[in-house]
PDB file of C-alpha atoms in Angstrom:
ATOM      1  CA  MET M1133     112.275 162.586 114.038  1.00  0.00           C
ATOM      2  CA  THR M1134     113.295 159.817 116.344  1.00  0.00           C
ATOM      3  CA  SER M1135     111.964 158.904 119.754  1.00  0.00           C
ATOM      4  CA  THR M1136     113.159 158.990 122.834  1.00  0.00           C
ATOM      5  CA  LEU M1137     112.185 155.379 123.184  1.00  0.00           C
ATOM      6  CA  GLU M1138     113.634 154.421 120.203  1.00  0.00           C
ATOM      7  CA  GLN M1139     117.014 156.232 121.186  1.00  0.00           C
ATOM      8  CA  SER M1140     117.020 154.314 123.933  1.00  0.00           C
ATOM      9  CA  VAL M1141     116.837 150.959 121.927  1.00  0.00           C
ATOM     10  CA  ASN M1142     119.085 151.787 119.439  1.00  0.00           C
ATOM     11  CA  PRO M1143     123.295 151.690 118.767  1.00  0.00           C
ATOM     12  CA  THR M1144     124.900 154.341 121.365  1.00  0.00           C
ATOM     13  CA  SER M1145     128.101 156.391 120.295  1.00  0.00           C
ATOM     14  CA  GLU M1146     130.455 153.505 121.587  1.00  0.00           C
ATOM     15  CA  PRO M1147     131.969 151.345 118.992  1.00  0.00           C
ATOM     16  CA  GLN M1148     129.975 148.656 117.612  1.00  0.00           C
ATOM     17  CA  GLY M1149     131.314 145.293 116.446  1.00  0.00           C
ATOM     18  CA  SER M1150     129.324 143.405 113.269  1.00  0.00           C
ATOM     19  CA  LYS M1151     126.082 142.622 113.531  1.00  0.00           C
ATOM     20  CA  SER M1152     127.210 139.054 113.806  1.00  0.00           C
ATOM     21  CA  GLU M1153     129.265 139.841 117.170  1.00  0.00           C
ATOM     22  CA  HIS M1154     125.624 140.373 118.835  1.00  0.00           C
ATOM     23  CA  TRP M1155     124.382 137.007 118.891  1.00  0.00           C
ATOM     24  CA  ILE M1156     125.780 133.670 119.808  1.00  0.00           C
ATOM     25  CA  PRO M1157     124.320 130.632 119.070  1.00  0.00           C
ATOM     26  CA  TYR M1158     121.584 129.326 121.887  1.00  0.00           C
ATOM     27  CA  GLU M1159     121.013 125.643 122.380  1.00  0.00           C
ATOM     28  CA  CYS M1160     117.454 124.647 123.417  1.00  0.00           C
ATOM     29  CA  ASN M1161     117.971 124.527 126.887  1.00  0.00           C
ATOM     30  CA  PRO M1162     115.566 126.353 129.285  1.00  0.00           C
ATOM     31  CA  GLU M1163     118.499 127.289 132.027  1.00  0.00           C
ATOM     32  CA  VAL M1164     119.590 129.087 129.229  1.00  0.00           C
ATOM     33  CA  PHE M1165     116.193 130.544 128.037  1.00  0.00           C
ATOM     34  CA  ASN M1166     115.094 131.798 131.635  1.00  0.00           C
ATOM     35  CA  SER M1167     118.389 133.462 132.363  1.00  0.00           C
ATOM     36  CA  TRP M1168     118.133 135.409 129.229  1.00  0.00           C
ATOM     37  CA  ALA M1169     114.781 136.228 129.709  1.00  0.00           C
ATOM     38  CA  GLN M1170     115.306 136.798 133.074  1.00  0.00           C
ATOM     39  CA  GLN M1171     118.038 139.358 132.559  1.00  0.00           C
ATOM     40  CA  ALA M1172     115.969 140.638 129.824  1.00  0.00           C
ATOM     41  CA  GLY M1173     113.008 141.893 132.558  1.00  0.00           C
ATOM     42  CA  LEU M1174     110.852 138.717 132.377  1.00  0.00           C
ATOM     43  CA  LEU M1175     109.230 138.054 135.853  1.00  0.00           C
ATOM     44  CA  THR M1176     110.334 134.352 135.703  1.00  0.00           C
ATOM     45  CA  SER M1177     109.074 133.642 138.853  1.00  0.00           C
ATOM     46  CA  ARG M1178     105.738 133.217 137.263  1.00  0.00           C
ATOM     47  CA  HIS M1179     106.133 132.248 134.072  1.00  0.00           C
ATOM     48  CA  GLN M1180     109.447 130.357 132.519  1.00  0.00           C
ATOM     49  CA  PHE M1181     110.522 127.723 129.699  1.00  0.00           C
ATOM     50  CA  VAL M1182     110.368 124.049 130.366  1.00  0.00           C
ATOM     51  CA  ASP M1183     111.910 121.246 128.302  1.00  0.00           C
ATOM     52  CA  ILE M1184     109.136 118.990 126.833  1.00  0.00           C
ATOM     53  CA  TYR M1185     110.805 115.460 127.327  1.00  0.00           C
ATOM     54  CA  GLY M1186     108.935 113.563 125.109  1.00  0.00           C
ATOM     55  CA  ILE M1187     105.574 113.637 122.863  1.00  0.00           C
ATOM     56  CA  ASP M1188     104.176 111.257 124.562  1.00  0.00           C
ATOM     57  CA  ASP M1189     100.968 111.947 126.640  1.00  0.00           C
ATOM     58  CA  ASP M1190     102.164 110.982 129.886  1.00  0.00           C
ATOM     59  CA  LEU M1191     105.495 113.395 129.177  1.00  0.00           C
ATOM     60  CA  LEU M1192     103.363 116.053 128.020  1.00  0.00           C
ATOM     61  CA  ASN M1193     100.936 115.932 131.095  1.00  0.00           C
ATOM     62  CA  VAL M1194     103.525 116.850 133.402  1.00  0.00           C
ATOM     63  CA  ILE M1195     104.094 119.962 131.372  1.00  0.00           C
ATOM     64  CA  PRO M1196     102.609 123.139 133.452  1.00  0.00           C
ATOM     65  CA  LYS M1197      99.339 124.599 132.301  1.00  0.00           C
ATOM     66  CA  PRO M1198      98.506 126.382 130.512  1.00  0.00           C
ATOM     67  CA  THR M1199     100.872 126.324 127.889  1.00  0.00           C
ATOM     68  CA  LYS M1200     101.366 129.794 126.492  1.00  0.00           C
ATOM     69  CA  ALA M1201     103.519 129.054 123.746  1.00  0.00           C
ATOM     70  CA  VAL M1202     106.336 126.377 122.197  1.00  0.00           C
ATOM     71  CA  VAL M1203     109.398 127.233 120.821  1.00  0.00           C
ATOM     72  CA  LEU M1204     111.117 124.147 118.772  1.00  0.00           C
ATOM     73  CA  LEU M1205     115.087 124.121 117.950  1.00  0.00           C
ATOM     74  CA  PHE M1206     114.999 121.713 114.223  1.00  0.00           C
ATOM     75  CA  PRO M1207     117.834 120.853 112.431  1.00  0.00           C
ATOM     76  CA  GLU M1208     118.453 121.894 108.481  1.00  0.00           C
ATOM     77  CA  HIS M1209     117.156 119.791 106.691  1.00  0.00           C
ATOM     78  CA  PRO M1210     116.204 119.478 102.652  1.00  0.00           C
ATOM     79  CA  GLY M1211     113.463 117.461 103.349  1.00  0.00           C
ATOM     80  CA  ILE M1212     111.994 120.123 106.085  1.00  0.00           C
ATOM     81  CA  LYS M1213     112.685 123.134 103.726  1.00  0.00           C
ATOM     82  CA  ALA M1214     110.844 121.423 100.906  1.00  0.00           C
ATOM     83  CA  LYS M1215     107.928 120.673 103.286  1.00  0.00           C
ATOM     84  CA  GLN M1216     107.860 124.747 104.652  1.00  0.00           C
ATOM     85  CA  THR M1217     108.536 125.975 100.819  1.00  0.00           C
ATOM     86  CA  GLU M1218     105.540 123.618  99.465  1.00  0.00           C
ATOM     87  CA  HIS M1219     103.531 125.528 102.093  1.00  0.00           C
ATOM     88  CA  GLU M1220     104.512 129.372 102.225  1.00  0.00           C
ATOM     89  CA  GLU M1221     103.565 128.709  97.966  1.00  0.00           C
ATOM     90  CA  LYS M1222     100.719 127.861  98.598  1.00  0.00           C
ATOM     91  CA  VAL M1223      99.713 130.630 101.018  1.00  0.00           C
ATOM     92  CA  ASN M1224     100.964 132.393  98.516  1.00  0.00           C
ATOM     93  CA  ALA M1225      98.545 131.460  95.777  1.00  0.00           C
ATOM     94  CA  GLU M1226      95.762 130.413  97.668  1.00  0.00           C
ATOM     95  CA  GLY M1227      95.922 133.089 101.097  1.00  0.00           C
ATOM     96  CA  GLN M1228      95.668 131.697 104.442  1.00  0.00           C
ATOM     97  CA  HIS M1229      93.240 132.643 107.686  1.00  0.00           C
ATOM     98  CA  PRO M1230      93.699 135.964 108.080  1.00  0.00           C
ATOM     99  CA  VAL M1231      95.976 136.453 110.902  1.00  0.00           C
ATOM    100  CA  ASP M1232      95.641 138.469 113.924  1.00  0.00           C
ATOM    101  CA  HIS M1233      97.161 141.923 112.996  1.00  0.00           C
ATOM    102  CA  THR M1234      98.305 142.520 116.695  1.00  0.00           C
ATOM    103  CA  LEU M1235     100.901 139.854 116.720  1.00  0.00           C
ATOM    104  CA  LEU M1236     104.526 140.788 117.390  1.00  0.00           C
ATOM    105  CA  PHE M1237     106.641 139.181 114.281  1.00  0.00           C
ATOM    106  CA  ILE M1238     109.901 140.101 113.583  1.00  0.00           C
ATOM    107  CA  LYS M1239     111.989 139.003 110.433  1.00  0.00           C
ATOM    108  CA  GLN M1240     115.725 137.479 111.057  1.00  0.00           C
ATOM    109  CA  LYS M1241     118.301 139.800 109.604  1.00  0.00           C
ATOM    110  CA  ASP M1242     120.790 137.710 111.484  1.00  0.00           C
ATOM    111  CA  GLU M1243     121.940 134.277 111.225  1.00  0.00           C
ATOM    112  CA  LYS M1244     122.576 133.701 114.593  1.00  0.00           C
ATOM    113  CA  ALA M1245     119.641 135.480 116.281  1.00  0.00           C
ATOM    114  CA  CYS M1246     116.878 133.068 115.903  1.00  0.00           C
ATOM    115  CA  GLY M1247     116.999 131.653 119.325  1.00  0.00           C
ATOM    116  CA  THR M1248     116.595 135.261 120.942  1.00  0.00           C
ATOM    117  CA  ILE M1249     114.023 136.070 118.497  1.00  0.00           C
ATOM    118  CA  ALA M1250     112.202 132.731 119.059  1.00  0.00           C
ATOM    119  CA  LEU M1251     112.486 134.237 122.989  1.00  0.00           C
ATOM    120  CA  ILE M1252     110.947 137.007 122.114  1.00  0.00           C
ATOM    121  CA  HIS M1253     108.289 135.918 120.305  1.00  0.00           C
ATOM    122  CA  ALA M1254     107.109 133.594 122.592  1.00  0.00           C
ATOM    123  CA  ILE M1255     107.573 136.335 125.527  1.00  0.00           C
ATOM    124  CA  ALA M1256     105.926 139.542 123.817  1.00  0.00           C
ATOM    125  CA  ASN M1257     103.314 137.043 122.272  1.00  0.00           C
ATOM    126  CA  SER M1258     101.828 135.839 125.699  1.00  0.00           C
ATOM    127  CA  ASP M1259     100.314 137.890 128.466  1.00  0.00           C
ATOM    128  CA  VAL M1260     103.139 137.691 130.780  1.00  0.00           C
ATOM    129  CA  THR M1261     104.855 140.232 132.952  1.00  0.00           C
ATOM    130  CA  TYR M1262     107.720 141.607 132.664  1.00  0.00           C
ATOM    131  CA  LEU M1263     109.588 144.822 134.336  1.00  0.00           C
ATOM    132  CA  PRO M1264     109.546 148.341 133.379  1.00  0.00           C
ATOM    133  CA  ASP M1265     112.333 150.329 131.907  1.00  0.00           C
ATOM    134  CA  SER M1266     113.488 146.624 131.411  1.00  0.00           C
ATOM    135  CA  PRO M1267     115.392 145.831 128.129  1.00  0.00           C
ATOM    136  CA  LEU M1268     112.212 143.588 126.667  1.00  0.00           C
ATOM    137  CA  GLN M1269     109.858 146.420 127.747  1.00  0.00           C
ATOM    138  CA  LYS M1270     112.297 149.247 125.819  1.00  0.00           C
ATOM    139  CA  PHE M1271     112.326 147.044 122.437  1.00  0.00           C
ATOM    140  CA  ILE M1272     108.469 145.521 122.493  1.00  0.00           C
ATOM    141  CA  SER M1273     107.376 148.949 122.725  1.00  0.00           C
ATOM    142  CA  ALA M1274     109.642 150.083 120.254  1.00  0.00           C
ATOM    143  CA  CYS M1275     108.830 147.767 117.765  1.00  0.00           C
ATOM    144  CA  LYS M1276     104.967 149.322 117.913  1.00  0.00           C
ATOM    145  CA  ASP M1277     103.644 150.521 114.205  1.00  0.00           C
ATOM    146  CA  LYS M1278     106.950 148.868 112.981  1.00  0.00           C
ATOM    147  CA  THR M1279     107.369 146.186 110.194  1.00  0.00           C
ATOM    148  CA  PRO M1280     108.313 142.637 110.734  1.00  0.00           C
ATOM    149  CA  ASP M1281     111.329 143.777 108.860  1.00  0.00           C
ATOM    150  CA  ASP M1282     111.856 147.330 110.556  1.00  0.00           C
ATOM    151  CA  ARG M1283     111.754 145.138 113.861  1.00  0.00           C
ATOM    152  CA  GLY M1284     114.300 142.805 112.424  1.00  0.00           C
ATOM    153  CA  GLU M1285     116.596 145.716 111.433  1.00  0.00           C
ATOM    154  CA  LEU M1286     115.864 147.300 115.109  1.00  0.00           C
ATOM    155  CA  LEU M1287     117.071 143.716 116.633  1.00  0.00           C
ATOM    156  CA  ALA M1288     119.841 143.866 114.198  1.00  0.00           C
ATOM    157  CA  SER M1289     121.234 147.413 115.423  1.00  0.00           C
ATOM    158  CA  THR M1290     120.078 147.940 119.225  1.00  0.00           C
ATOM    159  CA  ASP M1291     122.603 147.217 122.151  1.00  0.00           C
ATOM    160  CA  VAL M1292     119.951 147.176 124.655  1.00  0.00           C
ATOM    161  CA  PHE M1293     120.446 143.282 124.599  1.00  0.00           C
ATOM    162  CA  SER M1294     123.864 143.577 124.605  1.00  0.00           C
ATOM    163  CA  ARG M1295     124.653 142.917 128.531  1.00  0.00           C
ATOM    164  CA  VAL M1296     122.082 139.971 128.606  1.00  0.00           C
ATOM    165  CA  HIS M1297     124.407 137.834 125.562  1.00  0.00           C
ATOM    166  CA  PRO M1298     127.991 137.250 127.654  1.00  0.00           C
ATOM    167  CA  ASN M1299     125.899 137.166 131.092  1.00  0.00           C
ATOM    168  CA  THR M1300     123.952 134.038 130.248  1.00  0.00           C
ATOM    169  CA  PRO M1301     125.001 130.688 132.365  1.00  0.00           C
ATOM    170  CA  GLY M1302     124.083 127.076 131.440  1.00  0.00           C
ATOM    171  CA  GLN M1303     125.020 127.219 127.710  1.00  0.00           C
ATOM    172  CA  THR M1304     127.431 124.336 126.837  1.00  0.00           C
ATOM    173  CA  PRO M1305     130.169 124.976 124.594  1.00  0.00           C
ATOM    174  CA  HIS M1306     129.250 124.998 120.466  1.00  0.00           C
ATOM    175  CA  PRO M1307     130.662 122.210 118.239  1.00  0.00           C
ATOM    176  CA  THR M1308     132.777 123.831 115.766  1.00  0.00           C
ATOM    177  CA  SER M1309     132.220 122.914 111.656  1.00  0.00           C
ATOM    178  CA  ASP M1310     135.681 121.632 109.763  1.00  0.00           C
ATOM    179  CA  GLU M1311     136.047 125.122 108.720  1.00  0.00           C
ATOM    180  CA  GLY M1312     136.808 126.364 112.675  1.00  0.00           C
ATOM    181  CA  GLY M1313     133.412 128.414 112.567  1.00  0.00           C
ATOM    182  CA  THR M1314     130.476 127.544 115.009  1.00  0.00           C
ATOM    183  CA  TYR M1315     128.554 124.705 113.688  1.00  0.00           C
ATOM    184  CA  THR M1316     124.857 126.630 112.976  1.00  0.00           C
ATOM    185  CA  ASP M1317     122.689 124.080 110.802  1.00  0.00           C
ATOM    186  CA  PHE M1318     120.138 123.988 113.481  1.00  0.00           C
ATOM    187  CA  HIS M1319     116.629 126.438 113.635  1.00  0.00           C
ATOM    188  CA  PHE M1320     114.476 128.140 116.065  1.00  0.00           C
ATOM    189  CA  THR M1321     110.970 128.943 115.572  1.00  0.00           C
ATOM    190  CA  CYS M1322     108.041 129.704 117.836  1.00  0.00           C
ATOM    191  CA  TYR M1323     104.176 128.921 118.064  1.00  0.00           C
ATOM    192  CA  VAL M1324     101.572 130.354 119.645  1.00  0.00           C
ATOM    193  CA  ALA M1325      98.023 131.340 120.152  1.00  0.00           C
ATOM    194  CA  ALA M1326      96.425 134.325 118.389  1.00  0.00           C
ATOM    195  CA  PRO M1327      92.877 135.284 118.286  1.00  0.00           C
ATOM    196  CA  ASP M1328      91.431 134.405 115.312  1.00  0.00           C
ATOM    197  CA  GLY M1329      92.022 137.005 112.608  1.00  0.00           C
ATOM    198  CA  ASN M1330      88.221 137.508 110.861  1.00  0.00           C
ATOM    199  CA  ILE M1331      87.045 137.780 114.789  1.00  0.00           C
ATOM    200  CA  ARG M1332      89.376 140.587 115.766  1.00  0.00           C
ATOM    201  CA  LYS M1333      88.964 142.496 112.683  1.00  0.00           C
ATOM    202  CA  ALA M1334      85.629 142.514 112.906  1.00  0.00           C
ATOM    203  CA  ALA M1335      85.623 143.736 116.880  1.00  0.00           C
ATOM    204  CA  ALA M1336      87.569 146.294 116.143  1.00  0.00           C
ATOM    205  CA  GLU M1337      85.266 147.401 113.046  1.00  0.00           C
ATOM    206  CA  LYS M1338      82.248 147.143 115.558  1.00  0.00           C
ATOM    207  CA  GLN M1339      83.746 148.327 118.557  1.00  0.00           C
ATOM    208  CA  HIS M1340      81.911 145.844 120.495  1.00  0.00           C
ATOM    209  CA  THR M1341      83.056 143.895 123.974  1.00  0.00           C
ATOM    210  CA  VAL M1342      83.247 140.604 124.184  1.00  0.00           C
ATOM    211  CA  THR M1343      84.280 138.253 126.964  1.00  0.00           C
ATOM    212  CA  ILE M1344      88.118 137.047 127.258  1.00  0.00           C
ATOM    213  CA  GLY M1345      90.003 135.627 129.920  1.00  0.00           C
ATOM    214  CA  ASP M1346      92.147 133.028 130.813  1.00  0.00           C
ATOM    215  CA  GLN M1347      91.946 129.265 130.219  1.00  0.00           C
ATOM    216  CA  HIS M1348      88.382 128.452 131.893  1.00  0.00           C
ATOM    217  CA  GLY M1349      89.686 125.620 134.683  1.00  0.00           C
ATOM    218  CA  VAL M1350      93.580 127.208 134.686  1.00  0.00           C
ATOM    219  CA  GLY M1351      93.465 130.226 136.361  1.00  0.00           C
ATOM    220  CA  GLY M1352      91.609 133.913 136.217  1.00  0.00           C
ATOM    221  CA  SER M1353      87.988 134.955 135.575  1.00  0.00           C
ATOM    222  CA  ASP M1354      86.119 136.132 133.029  1.00  0.00           C
ATOM    223  CA  VAL M1355      86.057 140.009 132.324  1.00  0.00           C
ATOM    224  CA  VAL M1356      84.591 141.983 129.844  1.00  0.00           C
ATOM    225  CA  ALA M1357      86.513 144.532 127.365  1.00  0.00           C
ATOM    226  CA  THR M1358      86.428 146.334 124.083  1.00  0.00           C
ATOM    227  CA  LEU M1359      88.978 144.759 122.121  1.00  0.00           C
ATOM    228  CA  PRO M1360      91.545 147.145 121.199  1.00  0.00           C
ATOM    229  CA  SER M1361      92.663 147.707 117.539  1.00  0.00           C
ATOM    230  CA  GLY M1362      96.611 147.663 118.223  1.00  0.00           C
ATOM    231  CA  PRO M1363      99.595 145.802 120.112  1.00  0.00           C
ATOM    232  CA  PRO M1364      99.209 146.954 124.701  1.00  0.00           C
ATOM    233  CA  GLU M1365     100.140 149.843 125.497  1.00  0.00           C
ATOM    234  CA  LEU M1366     102.232 150.241 128.566  1.00  0.00           C
ATOM    235  CA  GLY M1367     100.306 150.621 132.356  1.00  0.00           C
ATOM    236  CA  SER M1368     100.934 152.339 135.110  1.00  0.00           C
ATOM    237  CA  SER M1369     101.781 150.308 137.432  1.00  0.00           C
ATOM    238  CA  ASN M1370     105.032 149.065 138.878  1.00  0.00           C
ATOM    239  CA  THR M1371     105.155 146.153 136.426  1.00  0.00           C
ATOM    240  CA  LEU M1372     104.416 146.031 132.703  1.00  0.00           C
ATOM    241  CA  LYS M1373     101.663 143.271 131.908  1.00  0.00           C
ATOM    242  CA  ALA M1374     100.970 142.866 128.592  1.00  0.00           C
ATOM    243  CA  ILE M1375      97.217 142.582 127.993  1.00  0.00           C
ATOM    244  CA  SER M1376      95.680 139.384 127.289  1.00  0.00           C
ATOM    245  CA  VAL M1377      93.160 140.312 124.802  1.00  0.00           C
ATOM    246  CA  PRO M1378      96.004 140.565 121.998  1.00  0.00           C
ATOM    247  CA  HIS M1379      97.643 137.441 122.072  1.00  0.00           C
ATOM    248  CA  SER M1380      96.922 134.884 124.681  1.00  0.00           C
ATOM    249  CA  GLY M1381      93.093 135.742 126.139  1.00  0.00           C
ATOM    250  CA  GLN M1382      90.450 133.795 124.156  1.00  0.00           C
ATOM    251  CA  LEU M1383      87.637 135.423 122.331  1.00  0.00           C
ATOM    252  CA  ILE M1384      83.875 134.040 122.962  1.00  0.00           C
ATOM    253  CA  ALA M1385      82.468 134.344 119.527  1.00  0.00           C
ATOM    254  CA  SER M1386      79.810 130.877 120.053  1.00  0.00           C
ATOM    255  CA  GLY M1387      77.960 132.496 123.186  1.00  0.00           C
ATOM    256  CA  MET M1388      79.086 129.020 124.737  1.00  0.00           C
ATOM    257  CA  PRO M1389      81.514 128.705 126.885  1.00  0.00           C
ATOM    258  CA  PRO M1390      84.514 126.502 126.041  1.00  0.00           C
ATOM    259  CA  ALA M1391      85.437 123.029 127.647  1.00  0.00           C
ATOM    260  CA  GLU M1392      87.386 123.308 131.008  1.00  0.00           C
ATOM    261  CA  GLY M1393      90.687 123.988 130.271  1.00  0.00           C
ATOM    262  CA  LEU M1394      89.986 124.345 126.577  1.00  0.00           C
ATOM    263  CA  LEU M1395      90.608 127.864 124.030  1.00  0.00           C
ATOM    264  CA  GLU M1396      87.960 128.954 121.896  1.00  0.00           C
ATOM    265  CA  GLY M1397      88.605 131.755 119.445  1.00  0.00           C
ATOM    266  CA  MET M1398      92.082 131.066 118.819  1.00  0.00           C
ATOM    267  CA  ARG M1399      94.442 130.343 116.122  1.00  0.00           C
ATOM    268  CA  LEU M1400      97.661 128.459 116.074  1.00  0.00           C
ATOM    269  CA  ILE M1401     100.185 130.654 114.721  1.00  0.00           C
ATOM    270  CA  GLU M1402     103.940 129.996 113.766  1.00  0.00           C
ATOM    271  CA  LEU M1403     106.699 132.607 113.994  1.00  0.00           C
ATOM    272  CA  ASP M1404     109.815 131.951 111.806  1.00  0.00           C
ATOM    273  CA  GLY M1405     111.578 135.141 111.530  1.00  0.00           C
ATOM    274  CA  ARG M1406     113.483 133.449 108.305  1.00  0.00           C
ATOM    275  CA  ARG M1407     109.820 132.850 106.903  1.00  0.00           C
ATOM    276  CA  PRO M1408     107.798 135.597 104.518  1.00  0.00           C
ATOM    277  CA  PHE M1409     105.274 135.999 107.348  1.00  0.00           C
ATOM    278  CA  PRO M1410     103.597 134.154 110.016  1.00  0.00           C
ATOM    279  CA  ILE M1411     102.193 131.075 109.589  1.00  0.00           C
ATOM    280  CA  ASP M1412      98.244 129.858 109.809  1.00  0.00           C
ATOM    281  CA  HIS M1413      98.031 126.432 111.102  1.00  0.00           C
ATOM    282  CA  GLY M1414      94.296 126.284 112.312  1.00  0.00           C
ATOM    283  CA  PRO M1415      92.170 126.308 115.081  1.00  0.00           C
ATOM    284  CA  CYS M1416      93.748 126.328 118.761  1.00  0.00           C
ATOM    285  CA  THR M1417      91.889 124.971 121.423  1.00  0.00           C
ATOM    286  CA  ASP M1418      95.563 123.978 123.631  1.00  0.00           C
ATOM    287  CA  VAL M1419      98.704 125.325 122.357  1.00  0.00           C
ATOM    288  CA  LEU M1420     100.706 122.424 123.772  1.00  0.00           C
ATOM    289  CA  ASP M1421      99.189 119.293 121.863  1.00  0.00           C
ATOM    290  CA  ASP M1422      98.294 121.528 118.398  1.00  0.00           C
ATOM    291  CA  THR M1423     102.052 122.474 118.531  1.00  0.00           C
ATOM    292  CA  ILE M1424     102.872 118.702 118.954  1.00  0.00           C
ATOM    293  CA  ASN M1425     100.797 118.028 115.953  1.00  0.00           C
ATOM    294  CA  VAL M1426     101.937 120.183 113.756  1.00  0.00           C
ATOM    295  CA  VAL M1427     105.154 119.345 114.679  1.00  0.00           C
ATOM    296  CA  LYS M1428     105.101 115.639 113.598  1.00  0.00           C
ATOM    297  CA  LYS M1429     103.626 116.890 110.399  1.00  0.00           C
ATOM    298  CA  TYR M1430     105.883 119.116 109.062  1.00  0.00           C
ATOM    299  CA  TYR M1431     108.983 118.204 110.801  1.00  0.00           C
ATOM    300  CA  LEU M1432     109.402 115.183 112.015  1.00  0.00           C
ATOM    301  CA  SER M1433     108.195 113.508 109.244  1.00  0.00           C
ATOM    302  CA  GLN M1434     110.938 114.894 107.247  1.00  0.00           C
ATOM    303  CA  VAL M1435     113.652 113.576 108.878  1.00  0.00           C
ATOM    304  CA  GLU M1436     114.648 110.866 111.143  1.00  0.00           C
ATOM    305  CA  SER M1437     116.885 112.627 113.817  1.00  0.00           C
ATOM    306  CA  VAL M1438     118.033 112.873 117.654  1.00  0.00           C
ATOM    307  CA  TYR M1439     118.427 116.851 117.283  1.00  0.00           C
ATOM    308  CA  PHE M1440     114.898 118.309 117.454  1.00  0.00           C
ATOM    309  CA  SER M1441     114.307 119.820 120.787  1.00  0.00           C
ATOM    310  CA  LEU M1442     111.303 120.962 122.515  1.00  0.00           C
ATOM    311  CA  MET M1443     110.425 123.410 125.157  1.00  0.00           C
ATOM    312  CA  ALA M1444     107.145 124.989 126.818  1.00  0.00           C
ATOM    313  CA  PHE M1445     106.549 128.631 127.744  1.00  0.00           C
ATOM    314  CA  GLY M1446     104.138 128.891 130.486  1.00  0.00           C
ATOM    315  CA  ALA M1447     102.852 128.966 134.005  1.00  0.00           C
ATOM    316  CA  ALA M1448     106.514 128.295 136.364  1.00  0.00           C
ATOM    317  CA  PRO M1449     106.849 125.279 137.439  1.00  0.00           C
ATOM    318  CA  PRO M1450     106.251 124.076 141.399  1.00  0.00           C
ATOM    319  CA  ILE M1451     108.833 123.264 143.285  1.00  0.00           C
ATOM    320  CA  ASN M1452     108.223 119.756 143.602  1.00  0.00           C
ATOM    321  CA  SER M1453     107.938 119.273 139.881  1.00  0.00           C
ATOM    322  CA  PRO M1454     110.430 116.978 137.836  1.00  0.00           C
ATOM    323  CA  PHE M1455     111.653 120.218 136.608  1.00  0.00           C
ATOM    324  CA  HIS M1456     113.503 121.273 139.672  1.00  0.00           C
TER     325      HIS M1456
END
């Protein structure tokens, strides 16, 4: 039996086009991403996407802190694909560090949906605030207890975001291929910090309390809470806040506080709906810095191209910042 919540995100009885008509390919543009996110229910007065103008330290230092996620747009290239395949084959053969089971991972079912999936991956796996009864709240809640494939099918079939896509400003006209179709030889992937899967599992089994909180020195104070065993539930306040424990809170395993501004007990996870599973890239102390290192290793090293683009998702920049 379909729940009321699932009915609210499944297609209505109104005529629907093909799956591909659901989506438009997005450019890596903060104005586009922020407009989409705001219409979908994110409180963009608190959290926004911003451009990463370059990977030099002086350009990275202007990014508002803390960074909760990074979105990468990269060109399709045989070298990149070969590197990804090599990594996936190694994981299949040797395994990888356990990934936090509460991460929201969506498999991509439509070739044009990678931008939307990157958006949702960034927002849903960060402790950010979005409105109750919004498209984001409905979809993320309906994804609970579903497999990544089922979430992908739900996203491909739902009309909950149908009024968000056509009204997004800032999108420039798409280049076209020789065949007259939209040129989409680019793809989005997303990087987030997630609690160490081993620590999460041990905490869930023992049901003990651990210290969690925002990054030290960046805002927020530590609290003590029991780790939940599943995704965050809906709150009863006027806004919905994804709790910080499952995704962006830090698990203090050593008994010593981390250095100022750094995470502890976290892993850097790449979420790409075309890949078979979330990719663990090792310990994460700073989402932005650690992501840049991974991008250099797996992407920039494989092809020289001006078509790489990066955006950071995190605290909304102040009015007097370079982003306004």
